[in-house]
Amino acid sequence: MKSQRDIDTLLVKDATVDAQGHLWVVFDQYVREINTQTGRGRDVSAMGCDLGMNNFCCIAPVLGGVCIGGAGGVCYLASNTWLDADDYDVPATISSYDVLTDNETVRKGFVCAYGQPATLSIGHDCTCLTLYLTSFNHVNAPKIRFAVKVEGLDGDWVYMAPGENVFRLLNLPKGHYRVWLRATDENGLWGRQHQALVIHREPAWWETGWAYTLYALLAIACLAGAFLLYRYVQRKREQFDQAIARGQKAAEKEQLSPNSDFSNKAIAIVKANMDNENYTVDMLADALCMSRVNLYRKMMTVCGQTPSDLIKTLRMEHAHRLLTTTDLPVNIVAGKCGFTSSSYFAKCFKARFGVLPTSVRTHQQSC
C-alpha cells in the first residue's frame, strides 16, 4: 500500500463498494481494494490486469467483484478473500548486507534468519549499511513491494517501489535499532509485520562509558584547578594589598611625625650652620647624601616645605629667640643667623613675623 501522503497527492478517478463490503478506489494507473474493517488492502496496476490497459477511469460493482473501465478496454477483478482474514503472512526477510566504512572498505555478510530476528553488530566507522530484502517469491519479484521501519531511528514506515529490495541506513548513531519488515504478495496484498533484524552500532572509544567518566574527571579537575588558581591569586592580591597598606601607613607615619630621623637630622645640620651666611641647599643635600631633587621631594613629603624655606624658617626662629632672650644688637643677631645685611634681615624678619626686629627688641625692653 502507498502511504497516506502518497494518497493525498494522487487524483482519485472513481470509487465503489462491492458485495463483500470492500472499498475500491480508482486512480489513473492502479486501483486499490481495501477492507474497511481490518484496514488491509491491495493494489492492482493497470499493466498488471493482463489486458494491456493504459490507465483506469471508472469502476462498477458486479457479482463477486468489480468491473473497471479505462483506456484499452474493461477488466474484471474478483474480490480478494484474503483481505477478510484476521492474519495474512507474506514471507519476507533480510538476506544479506554490505557495510561501507570510513576508509572506503566494504564488508559483506549474510543474515537470512527468517522466523526470528537476526543480530548484526557494526563498528563506529560504518558510514553506510545496505540491507538486501527478499520475499522468497523470485518469480514475481518485480511485483513485490517492501516496507521497512527502523525502531530507534525515526519509527516511520518507509514504503518501497515494486521490485525494489535495497534499503540503506547512513551514519547511524551509536545504540540499538530494531528493523521491522513487511511485504506484499504478487497480488499486492500486504502481509503482517515482523521483526527481522537487531542492529547494534558499537560506540567509538570516545563514546564509551569510560570516556565519559574521563571527561567528567577532567572537567572536575579543571574546575578544581581554576578554583585553586583563583584562591591563590586572591591570596597573593590580599598579601600585596596588605604590603601596600603597610607601606602607606609607614609613609604616612614618617610624613606626620615631626621627630622623624630625617627631619631631626636635617634640622640639626641647618642649626649647626646657622651663622654660615654661605650655607646653601646644595650643602644640605651633600650633608644628607642626597641629590638636590631627592632632597626637595623628601623635604616636601616630610616637612611640607622646600629646603630653602626650612633654612629661612630655622634662621628666623633662631633670630626671634636671640632678640627675645639676649641683649645682642640687631646687626649681631643678623650675623649669627647667617645674614650679612641688616636691612635684608629686617625685611625677612618682618615677612615672617609681621614686625621689624627693633620692634621686638623695644617691646621686650618695655616688658
Coordinates of C-alpha atoms in Angstrom, one line a residue:
M1 CA 0.0 0.0 0.0
K2 CA 1.0 3.5 -0.6
S3 CA 1.5 5.8 2.3
Q4 CA -1.3 8.3 3.2
R5 CA 0.9 11.1 1.9
D6 CA 1.0 9.4 -1.5
I7 CA -2.7 9.0 -1.5
D8 CA -3.3 12.7 -0.8
T9 CA -1.2 13.7 -3.8
L10 CA -2.9 11.3 -6.3
L11 CA -6.1 12.1 -8.2
V12 CA -9.0 9.8 -7.4
K13 CA -10.9 8.9 -10.6
D14 CA -13.8 6.8 -9.1
A15 CA -14.7 4.7 -6.1
T16 CA -17.3 2.0 -5.2
V17 CA -18.1 -0.7 -2.6
D18 CA -18.5 -4.4 -3.8
A19 CA -20.8 -7.0 -2.3
Q20 CA -18.1 -8.1 0.2
G21 CA -18.1 -4.6 1.6
H22 CA -14.6 -3.9 0.2
L23 CA -13.9 -0.3 -0.8
W24 CA -12.4 0.1 -4.3
V25 CA -10.6 3.4 -5.2
V26 CA -9.7 4.0 -8.8
F27 CA -6.5 6.1 -9.6
D28 CA -5.0 6.7 -13.0
Q29 CA -2.5 3.8 -13.0
Y30 CA -3.8 1.5 -10.3
V31 CA -6.9 0.5 -8.3
R32 CA -6.9 -0.1 -4.6
E33 CA -9.1 -2.7 -2.8
I34 CA -9.5 -2.1 1.0
N35 CA -11.2 -4.0 3.7
T36 CA -12.5 -1.1 5.8
Q37 CA -13.0 -3.3 8.8
T38 CA -9.5 -4.6 9.1
G39 CA -7.7 -1.8 7.2
R40 CA -5.9 -4.3 5.0
G41 CA -5.7 -3.8 1.2
R42 CA -4.0 -4.5 -2.1
D43 CA -3.1 -2.5 -5.2
V44 CA -3.6 -3.7 -8.8
S45 CA -1.7 -1.7 -11.5
A46 CA -3.2 -1.0 -14.9
M47 CA -0.4 -3.0 -16.6
G48 CA -1.0 -5.9 -14.2
C49 CA -4.5 -6.9 -15.4
D50 CA -3.2 -8.8 -18.4
L51 CA -5.4 -6.8 -20.8
G52 CA -2.9 -4.2 -21.9
M53 CA -4.8 -1.3 -20.4
N54 CA -3.0 2.0 -20.2
N55 CA -5.0 3.5 -17.3
F56 CA -8.2 3.3 -15.3
C57 CA -11.0 5.8 -15.2
C58 CA -14.2 4.2 -13.8
I59 CA -15.5 1.2 -11.8
A60 CA -18.8 -0.6 -11.1
P61 CA -19.6 -3.4 -8.7
V62 CA -20.6 -6.8 -10.2
L63 CA -21.3 -10.2 -8.8
G64 CA -18.1 -11.5 -7.0
G65 CA -16.1 -8.4 -7.7
V66 CA -15.9 -5.2 -9.8
C67 CA -15.6 -4.1 -13.5
I68 CA -13.0 -1.4 -14.2
G69 CA -13.0 0.6 -17.4
G70 CA -10.2 2.6 -18.9
A71 CA -8.1 3.3 -21.9
G72 CA -7.6 -0.1 -23.7
G73 CA -10.8 -1.9 -22.5
V74 CA -12.6 -3.2 -19.5
C75 CA -11.4 -5.8 -17.0
Y76 CA -12.9 -7.8 -14.2
L77 CA -11.3 -8.1 -10.8
A78 CA -12.7 -10.6 -8.2
S79 CA -12.9 -9.6 -4.5
N80 CA -9.9 -10.8 -2.6
T81 CA -11.0 -13.0 0.3
W82 CA -7.6 -12.8 1.9
L83 CA -8.4 -9.2 2.9
D84 CA -11.1 -10.7 5.2
A85 CA -8.7 -13.0 7.1
D86 CA -7.5 -12.0 10.6
D87 CA -3.9 -12.5 9.7
Y88 CA -2.0 -13.0 6.5
D89 CA 1.7 -13.8 6.3
V90 CA 3.9 -13.0 3.3
P91 CA 7.4 -14.4 4.0
A92 CA 10.0 -11.6 3.9
T93 CA 13.4 -11.2 5.5
I94 CA 16.8 -9.7 5.1
S95 CA 19.1 -11.9 3.1
S96 CA 22.5 -10.1 3.2
Y97 CA 24.1 -6.8 3.9
D98 CA 27.0 -4.5 3.0
V99 CA 28.9 -2.3 5.4
L100 CA 30.9 0.7 4.0
T101 CA 33.5 2.1 6.4
D102 CA 35.2 5.5 6.6
N103 CA 38.3 4.2 4.7
E104 CA 36.0 3.1 1.8
T105 CA 36.3 -0.6 2.6
V106 CA 33.3 -2.9 2.2
R107 CA 32.3 -5.8 4.4
K108 CA 29.7 -8.2 3.2
G109 CA 27.7 -10.7 5.1
F110 CA 24.5 -12.9 5.2
V111 CA 21.6 -12.8 7.6
C112 CA 18.8 -15.0 6.4
A113 CA 17.2 -15.8 9.8
Y114 CA 13.5 -15.9 8.9
G115 CA 11.3 -16.7 11.9
Q116 CA 13.4 -14.9 14.4
P117 CA 15.3 -11.6 14.4
A118 CA 19.0 -11.8 13.5
T119 CA 21.6 -9.7 15.2
L120 CA 24.2 -7.5 13.4
S121 CA 27.0 -5.5 15.0
I122 CA 28.7 -2.7 13.1
G123 CA 31.6 -0.6 14.1
H124 CA 31.6 3.1 14.8
D125 CA 33.4 3.7 11.4
C126 CA 30.4 2.5 9.4
T127 CA 29.1 5.2 7.1
C128 CA 26.5 3.2 5.1
L129 CA 24.7 0.0 5.9
T130 CA 22.9 -1.6 2.9
L131 CA 20.3 -4.3 3.6
Y132 CA 19.1 -6.6 0.8
L133 CA 15.4 -7.8 1.2
T134 CA 13.8 -10.9 -0.1
S135 CA 10.3 -12.5 0.0
F136 CA 11.4 -15.9 -1.5
N137 CA 8.9 -15.2 -4.3
H138 CA 11.6 -14.8 -7.1
V139 CA 9.2 -15.5 -10.0
N140 CA 7.0 -12.5 -9.0
A141 CA 9.9 -10.3 -7.6
P142 CA 9.1 -7.3 -9.9
K143 CA 5.6 -7.2 -8.3
I144 CA 6.7 -7.5 -4.7
R145 CA 6.8 -4.4 -2.5
F146 CA 8.5 -4.0 0.8
A147 CA 8.0 -1.6 3.7
V148 CA 10.7 -1.1 6.4
K149 CA 10.6 0.6 9.8
V150 CA 13.7 1.2 11.9
E151 CA 12.7 1.4 15.6
G152 CA 15.1 3.7 17.5
L153 CA 15.8 5.9 14.5
D154 CA 12.5 7.6 13.2
G155 CA 9.9 4.9 13.7
D156 CA 8.0 5.6 10.4
W157 CA 7.3 3.0 7.8
V158 CA 9.2 3.5 4.5
Y159 CA 7.3 2.1 1.5
M160 CA 9.5 1.0 -1.4
A161 CA 8.5 0.8 -5.0
P162 CA 7.6 -2.6 -6.7
G163 CA 10.6 -4.7 -7.4
E164 CA 12.9 -2.5 -5.2
N165 CA 14.7 -4.6 -2.5
V166 CA 17.6 -2.5 -1.3
F167 CA 17.4 -0.4 1.9
R168 CA 20.2 1.9 3.1
L169 CA 21.0 3.4 6.5
L170 CA 23.5 6.2 6.6
N171 CA 25.7 7.3 9.6
L172 CA 23.8 5.5 12.3
P173 CA 24.5 7.0 15.8
K174 CA 25.6 4.6 18.5
G175 CA 22.9 2.4 20.0
H176 CA 20.5 -0.5 19.3
Y177 CA 18.0 -0.5 16.5
R178 CA 15.2 -2.9 15.6
V179 CA 14.3 -3.3 11.9
W180 CA 10.7 -4.3 11.2
L181 CA 9.8 -5.6 7.7
R182 CA 6.6 -6.4 5.8
A183 CA 6.0 -7.3 2.1
T184 CA 3.2 -7.9 -0.4
D185 CA 2.4 -10.9 -2.5
E186 CA 2.2 -10.8 -6.2
N187 CA -1.4 -9.5 -5.9
G188 CA -0.4 -6.5 -3.8
L189 CA -1.8 -7.9 -0.6
W190 CA 0.3 -6.8 2.4
G191 CA 1.4 -9.4 4.9
R192 CA 1.8 -8.9 8.7
Q193 CA 4.8 -7.1 10.0
H194 CA 7.6 -8.8 11.9
Q195 CA 11.0 -8.0 13.4
A196 CA 13.7 -9.0 11.0
L197 CA 17.0 -7.6 12.4
V198 CA 18.5 -6.1 15.5
I199 CA 21.4 -3.7 14.8
H200 CA 24.0 -2.8 17.3
R201 CA 26.1 0.2 16.3
E202 CA 29.2 -0.1 18.6
P203 CA 30.5 3.1 20.2
A204 CA 33.9 4.6 19.4
W205 CA 36.3 4.8 22.3
W206 CA 35.4 8.5 22.9
E207 CA 31.7 7.4 23.2
T208 CA 32.2 4.7 25.8
G209 CA 31.3 5.0 29.5
W210 CA 34.9 5.1 30.5
A211 CA 35.5 8.0 28.1
Y212 CA 32.5 9.9 29.6
T213 CA 33.9 9.2 33.1
L214 CA 37.3 10.6 32.0
Y215 CA 35.6 13.7 30.6
A216 CA 33.8 14.2 33.9
L217 CA 37.0 13.7 35.8
L218 CA 38.8 16.2 33.5
A219 CA 36.0 18.7 33.9
I220 CA 36.2 18.3 37.7
A221 CA 40.0 18.7 37.7
C222 CA 39.7 21.8 35.5
L223 CA 37.1 23.3 37.8
A224 CA 39.2 22.4 40.9
G225 CA 42.4 23.8 39.3
A226 CA 40.6 27.0 38.3
F227 CA 39.2 27.4 41.9
L228 CA 42.7 26.8 43.4
L229 CA 44.3 29.2 41.0
Y230 CA 41.6 31.8 41.8
R231 CA 42.2 31.3 45.5
Y232 CA 46.0 31.6 45.0
V233 CA 45.6 34.8 43.1
Q234 CA 43.2 36.1 45.7
R235 CA 45.7 35.4 48.5
K236 CA 48.6 37.0 46.6
R237 CA 46.4 40.0 45.9
E238 CA 45.5 40.3 49.6
Q239 CA 49.1 40.0 50.6
F240 CA 50.1 42.6 48.0
D241 CA 47.3 45.0 49.2
Q242 CA 48.4 44.4 52.8
A243 CA 52.0 45.2 51.9
I244 CA 50.9 48.4 50.1
A245 CA 48.8 49.4 53.1
R246 CA 51.7 48.8 55.5
G247 CA 53.9 50.9 53.2
Q248 CA 51.4 53.6 53.1
K249 CA 51.0 53.6 56.8
A250 CA 54.7 53.8 57.3
A251 CA 55.0 56.6 54.8
E252 CA 52.1 58.5 56.5
K253 CA 53.7 57.9 59.9
E254 CA 57.0 59.2 58.6
Q255 CA 55.3 62.2 57.0
L256 CA 53.2 63.1 60.0
S257 CA 55.9 62.6 62.7
P258 CA 57.8 65.8 63.4
N259 CA 60.5 63.8 65.2
S260 CA 61.4 61.5 62.3
D261 CA 65.0 60.7 61.9
F262 CA 65.2 62.6 58.6
S263 CA 63.6 65.8 59.8
N264 CA 65.6 65.8 63.0
K265 CA 68.9 65.2 61.1
A266 CA 68.1 68.0 58.6
I267 CA 67.2 70.5 61.3
A268 CA 70.3 69.6 63.3
I269 CA 72.6 70.2 60.2
V270 CA 70.9 73.6 59.5
K271 CA 71.2 74.7 63.1
A272 CA 74.9 73.7 63.1
N273 CA 75.5 76.0 60.2
M274 CA 73.2 78.8 61.3
D275 CA 75.8 81.5 61.3
N276 CA 77.2 80.5 57.9
E277 CA 76.0 83.1 55.5
N278 CA 77.1 81.0 52.5
Y279 CA 75.3 77.8 53.6
T280 CA 73.1 76.6 50.7
V281 CA 70.6 73.9 49.8
D282 CA 73.3 72.0 47.9
M283 CA 75.4 71.8 51.0
L284 CA 72.4 70.5 53.0
A285 CA 71.8 67.9 50.3
D286 CA 75.5 66.8 50.4
A287 CA 75.3 66.5 54.1
L288 CA 72.3 64.2 53.8
C289 CA 73.9 62.2 51.0
M290 CA 71.1 63.1 48.6
S291 CA 70.7 64.9 45.3
R292 CA 69.1 68.3 45.3
V293 CA 66.0 66.9 43.6
N294 CA 65.6 64.0 46.0
L295 CA 66.1 66.4 49.0
Y296 CA 63.4 68.6 47.6
R297 CA 60.9 65.7 47.2
K298 CA 61.8 64.3 50.6
M299 CA 61.6 67.6 52.4
M300 CA 58.2 68.4 50.8
T301 CA 56.9 64.9 51.9
V302 CA 58.2 65.0 55.5
C303 CA 58.2 68.7 56.4
G304 CA 55.7 70.2 53.9
Q305 CA 58.1 72.9 52.7
T306 CA 61.1 73.3 50.5
P307 CA 64.7 73.0 51.8
S308 CA 65.3 76.8 51.3
D309 CA 62.1 77.6 53.2
L310 CA 63.2 75.3 56.0
I311 CA 66.6 77.1 56.3
K312 CA 64.9 80.5 56.3
T313 CA 62.3 79.3 58.9
L314 CA 65.0 78.0 61.3
R315 CA 67.1 81.2 60.9
M316 CA 64.0 83.4 61.6
E317 CA 63.1 81.3 64.7
H318 CA 66.7 81.5 66.0
A319 CA 66.7 85.2 65.4
H320 CA 63.4 85.7 67.2
R321 CA 64.8 83.7 70.1
L322 CA 68.0 85.7 70.3
L323 CA 66.1 89.0 70.1
T324 CA 63.8 88.0 73.0
T325 CA 66.3 86.3 75.2
T326 CA 69.6 88.3 74.8
D327 CA 70.7 91.9 74.6
L328 CA 72.7 91.4 71.4
P329 CA 72.4 94.2 68.9
V330 CA 70.2 93.6 65.9
N331 CA 73.2 93.5 63.5
I332 CA 74.9 90.9 65.7
V333 CA 71.8 88.8 65.8
A334 CA 71.6 89.1 62.0
G335 CA 75.1 87.8 61.6
K336 CA 74.5 84.9 64.0
C337 CA 71.6 83.9 61.8
G338 CA 73.6 84.0 58.5
F339 CA 72.6 87.4 57.3
T340 CA 75.3 89.9 56.2
S341 CA 72.8 92.7 55.5
S342 CA 70.8 94.1 58.4
S343 CA 68.3 95.6 56.1
Y344 CA 67.7 92.3 54.3
F345 CA 67.5 90.6 57.7
A346 CA 64.8 93.2 58.8
K347 CA 62.9 92.6 55.6
C348 CA 62.9 88.8 56.0
F349 CA 62.0 89.1 59.7
K350 CA 59.0 91.3 59.0
A351 CA 57.8 89.0 56.3
R352 CA 58.0 86.1 58.8
F353 CA 56.6 87.7 62.0
G354 CA 54.9 90.9 60.7
V355 CA 57.1 93.3 62.7
L356 CA 60.6 94.7 62.5
P357 CA 63.4 93.2 64.7
T358 CA 63.7 96.6 66.5
S359 CA 60.0 96.4 67.4
V360 CA 60.5 93.1 69.1
R361 CA 63.5 94.5 71.0
T362 CA 61.6 97.6 72.0
H363 CA 58.6 95.5 73.2
Q364 CA 60.9 93.2 75.1
Q365 CA 62.6 96.1 76.9
S366 CA 59.3 97.7 77.8
C367 CA 58.1 94.4 79.3

